[in-house]
Short mmCIF file of C-alpha atoms and ligand atoms in Angstrom, two decimals:
data_model
loop_
_atom_site.label_atom_id
_atom_site.label_comp_id
_atom_site.label_asym_id
_atom_site.label_seq_id
_atom_site.Cartn_x
_atom_site.Cartn_y
_atom_site.Cartn_z
CA MET U 1 -58.20 -91.59 105.44
CA SER U 2 -58.37 -95.08 106.96
CA LYS U 3 -56.41 -98.07 105.69
CA GLU U 4 -59.66 -99.63 104.48
CA GLN U 5 -60.42 -96.68 102.26
CA LEU U 6 -56.90 -96.59 100.87
CA VAL U 7 -56.80 -100.29 99.93
CA ARG U 8 -60.11 -102.12 99.82
CA LYS U 9 -60.64 -105.62 101.21
CA ILE U 10 -60.44 -108.44 98.71
CA LYS U 11 -62.87 -111.33 98.22
CA GLU U 12 -60.32 -114.04 97.45
CA GLY U 13 -56.57 -114.29 97.26
CA THR U 14 -53.38 -113.56 99.18
CA VAL U 15 -52.47 -110.46 101.17
CA LEU U 16 -48.81 -109.91 102.03
CA ASP U 17 -48.92 -107.56 104.99
CA HIS U 18 -46.17 -105.97 107.11
CA VAL U 19 -43.74 -105.93 104.20
CA GLU U 20 -40.74 -103.73 105.07
CA GLN U 21 -41.26 -100.21 103.83
CA GLY U 22 -40.26 -99.73 100.19
CA ARG U 23 -39.69 -103.43 99.47
CA ALA U 24 -42.99 -104.21 97.66
CA LEU U 25 -41.54 -104.17 94.15
CA GLN U 26 -38.65 -106.44 95.17
CA VAL U 27 -41.20 -108.80 96.73
CA LEU U 28 -43.22 -108.95 93.51
CA GLN U 29 -40.05 -109.61 91.51
CA ALA U 30 -39.00 -112.45 93.84
CA LEU U 31 -42.45 -113.99 93.43
CA ASN U 32 -42.32 -113.55 89.63
CA ILE U 33 -45.58 -111.62 89.76
CA ASP U 34 -45.74 -109.18 86.84
CA GLY U 35 -49.51 -108.81 86.45
CA LYS U 36 -49.52 -110.50 83.06
CA ASN U 37 -51.97 -113.25 84.07
CA GLY U 38 -54.70 -110.62 84.29
CA ASN U 39 -55.59 -110.94 87.98
CA ILE U 40 -55.79 -107.78 90.04
CA VAL U 41 -52.65 -107.00 92.04
CA THR U 42 -52.76 -104.02 94.39
CA VAL U 43 -49.60 -102.53 95.84
CA ALA U 44 -49.57 -99.98 98.64
CA MET U 45 -46.24 -98.51 99.70
CA ASN U 46 -45.39 -96.50 102.81
CA VAL U 47 -48.71 -97.10 104.55
CA SER U 48 -48.95 -96.27 108.27
CA SER U 49 -48.97 -99.27 110.58
CA LYS U 50 -49.16 -99.91 114.29
CA LYS U 51 -46.42 -102.58 114.35
CA LEU U 52 -43.86 -101.03 112.03
CA ARG U 53 -43.65 -97.31 111.52
CA LYS U 54 -44.50 -97.68 107.84
CA LYS U 55 -45.11 -100.78 105.76
CA ASP U 56 -45.92 -101.99 102.28
CA ILE U 57 -48.93 -104.20 101.48
CA ILE U 58 -49.48 -106.40 98.43
CA LYS U 59 -52.86 -107.94 97.55
CA ILE U 60 -52.82 -110.68 94.93
CA GLU U 61 -56.36 -111.59 93.97
CA ASN U 62 -57.53 -115.09 93.03
CA ARG U 63 -54.26 -116.81 93.95
CA PHE U 64 -53.32 -118.68 97.10
CA LEU U 65 -49.56 -118.54 97.43
CA LYS U 66 -47.95 -121.66 98.91
CA PRO U 67 -45.25 -121.53 101.62
CA GLU U 68 -42.61 -122.56 99.02
CA GLU U 69 -43.54 -119.44 97.08
CA THR U 70 -43.82 -116.94 99.93
CA ASN U 71 -40.61 -118.21 101.56
CA ARG U 72 -38.80 -116.73 98.54
CA ILE U 73 -39.37 -113.30 100.14
CA ALA U 74 -38.03 -114.24 103.59
CA LEU U 75 -34.84 -112.17 103.26
CA ILE U 76 -36.53 -109.21 101.55
CA ALA U 77 -39.51 -109.02 103.92
CA PRO U 78 -38.64 -111.07 107.03
CA ARG U 79 -41.55 -109.73 109.06
CA ALA U 80 -44.19 -110.21 106.37
CA THR U 81 -47.49 -111.82 107.28
CA VAL U 82 -49.13 -114.00 104.63
CA ASN U 83 -52.94 -113.92 104.78
CA LEU U 84 -55.04 -116.25 102.62
CA ILE U 85 -58.55 -114.95 102.06
CA ARG U 86 -61.73 -116.61 100.91
CA ASP U 87 -65.18 -114.97 100.92
CA TYR U 88 -63.60 -111.87 102.47
CA GLN U 89 -62.38 -113.85 105.52
CA VAL U 90 -58.77 -114.62 106.50
CA PHE U 91 -58.71 -118.44 106.65
CA GLU U 92 -54.95 -118.86 107.03
CA LYS U 93 -52.29 -116.56 108.47
CA ARG U 94 -48.63 -117.45 108.47
CA LYS U 95 -45.16 -115.95 108.57
CA VAL U 96 -42.37 -116.42 106.06
CA GLU U 97 -39.43 -118.73 106.79
CA ILE U 98 -35.97 -118.80 105.26
CA PRO U 99 -35.78 -121.80 102.91
CA ASP U 100 -32.72 -124.07 102.64
CA THR U 101 -32.11 -122.82 99.10
CA PHE U 102 -33.08 -119.79 97.01
CA VAL U 103 -33.34 -120.65 93.30
CA ASN U 104 -33.36 -117.68 90.91
CA VAL U 105 -34.30 -115.19 93.59
CA PHE U 106 -30.95 -113.39 93.95
CA LYS U 107 -27.97 -112.99 91.66
CA CYS U 108 -24.56 -113.80 93.09
CA PRO U 109 -22.78 -110.46 93.64
CA ASN U 110 -19.39 -111.98 92.74
CA PRO U 111 -18.67 -110.67 89.21
CA THR U 112 -16.34 -113.59 88.40
CA CYS U 113 -18.87 -116.23 89.52
CA ILE U 114 -19.80 -118.76 86.82
CA SER U 115 -23.47 -117.89 87.44
CA ASN U 116 -22.70 -114.40 86.10
CA SER U 117 -21.03 -115.64 82.92
CA ASN U 118 -22.94 -116.33 79.74
CA GLU U 119 -23.55 -119.92 80.84
CA PRO U 120 -27.29 -120.59 81.14
CA VAL U 121 -27.27 -121.62 84.81
CA SER U 122 -29.71 -120.85 87.59
CA TYR U 123 -28.76 -118.71 90.54
CA ILE U 124 -28.61 -121.03 93.52
CA ILE U 125 -27.97 -119.54 96.95
CA ASP U 126 -28.00 -121.81 100.01
CA ALA U 127 -28.81 -120.74 103.54
CA VAL U 128 -25.90 -121.93 105.69
CA ARG U 129 -27.45 -120.33 108.77
CA LYS U 130 -30.94 -118.95 109.30
CA ASN U 131 -30.72 -116.89 112.48
CA PRO U 132 -29.07 -114.54 111.82
CA PRO U 133 -29.17 -115.32 108.10
CA LEU U 134 -25.97 -116.24 106.29
CA LEU U 135 -26.03 -117.37 102.67
CA ARG U 136 -23.59 -119.00 100.26
CA CYS U 137 -23.50 -119.14 96.46
CA ARG U 138 -23.66 -122.79 95.31
CA TYR U 139 -21.28 -122.01 92.40
CA CYS U 140 -18.45 -119.89 93.76
CA GLY U 141 -18.89 -120.65 97.46
CA ARG U 142 -18.81 -117.01 98.49
CA LEU U 143 -20.43 -116.34 101.86
CA LEU U 144 -23.07 -113.63 101.58
CA SER U 145 -25.00 -111.50 104.03
CA PRO U 146 -28.62 -110.60 103.23
CA ASN U 147 -27.51 -107.00 102.57
CA GLU U 148 -25.33 -108.15 99.67
CA LEU U 149 -28.32 -109.80 98.00
CA ILE U 150 -31.20 -107.38 98.56
N1 CTP Z 201 -57.52 -108.17 104.22
C1 CTP Z 201 -58.01 -107.91 102.95
N2 CTP Z 201 -59.20 -108.44 102.55
C2 CTP Z 201 -59.95 -109.17 103.40
C3 CTP Z 201 -59.48 -109.44 104.69
C4 CTP Z 201 -58.25 -108.91 105.10
O1 CTP Z 201 -57.35 -107.26 102.17
N3 CTP Z 201 -61.13 -109.62 102.96
C5 CTP Z 201 -56.23 -107.65 104.63
C6 CTP Z 201 -56.30 -106.63 105.74
O2 CTP Z 201 -56.49 -105.34 105.21
C7 CTP Z 201 -54.94 -106.78 106.39
C8 CTP Z 201 -54.59 -108.25 106.17
O3 CTP Z 201 -55.45 -108.70 105.13
O4 CTP Z 201 -53.98 -105.99 105.68
C9 CTP Z 201 -54.82 -109.09 107.40
O5 CTP Z 201 -56.15 -108.94 107.83
P1 CTP Z 201 -56.57 -109.13 109.36
O6 CTP Z 201 -56.02 -110.42 109.85
O7 CTP Z 201 -58.02 -108.89 109.44
O8 CTP Z 201 -55.83 -107.87 109.98
P2 CTP Z 201 -55.00 -107.77 111.35
O9 CTP Z 201 -55.75 -108.44 112.45
O10 CTP Z 201 -54.62 -106.34 111.53
O11 CTP Z 201 -53.73 -108.62 110.97
P3 CTP Z 201 -52.32 -108.75 111.77
O12 CTP Z 201 -52.64 -109.11 113.19
O13 CTP Z 201 -51.62 -109.84 111.03
O14 CTP Z 201 -51.63 -107.42 111.64
ZN1 ZN Z 202 -21.36 -117.07 93.06
#
């Protein structure tokens, strides 16, 4: 079965392609996409690919995700390609980039961090270095590797 038969082309919206295998649900969570707005969201996991051995694909119909939104997934799916589609054609293709700050994307793994108390604060994680990525919790100052957050 070809890729086209497995997941059909969309008329309008955003396709997140080359998402690391098995990470699609984490990507949707980071984007706060839960399907409740009624638009079609198609998720394909563990699809064969030429570039990666296997990949996940997410198709979000009738929404054009902005770089500020898709950059939220830069640690989860660093090799993702963002394709914006109109009238069945890809009119913009871009990669994801690590933002200076992640707000409410990851919880701080430090159990004694104020952001994990009952205080109603946001989770704020700053990128202190982007290549290779190194992060730091704004509240407790703990240095964090991507593996501790994903
Ligand atoms: N796509 C889609 N609907 C369309 C057009 C494209 O769902 N109307 C999807 C394709 O299935 C693919 C992604 O958007 O998963 C990118 O499409 P395209 O640029 O045509 O594919 P490739 O050239 O293979 O992309 P890349 O070089 O980024 O791998
Ligand atoms: Zn912390």
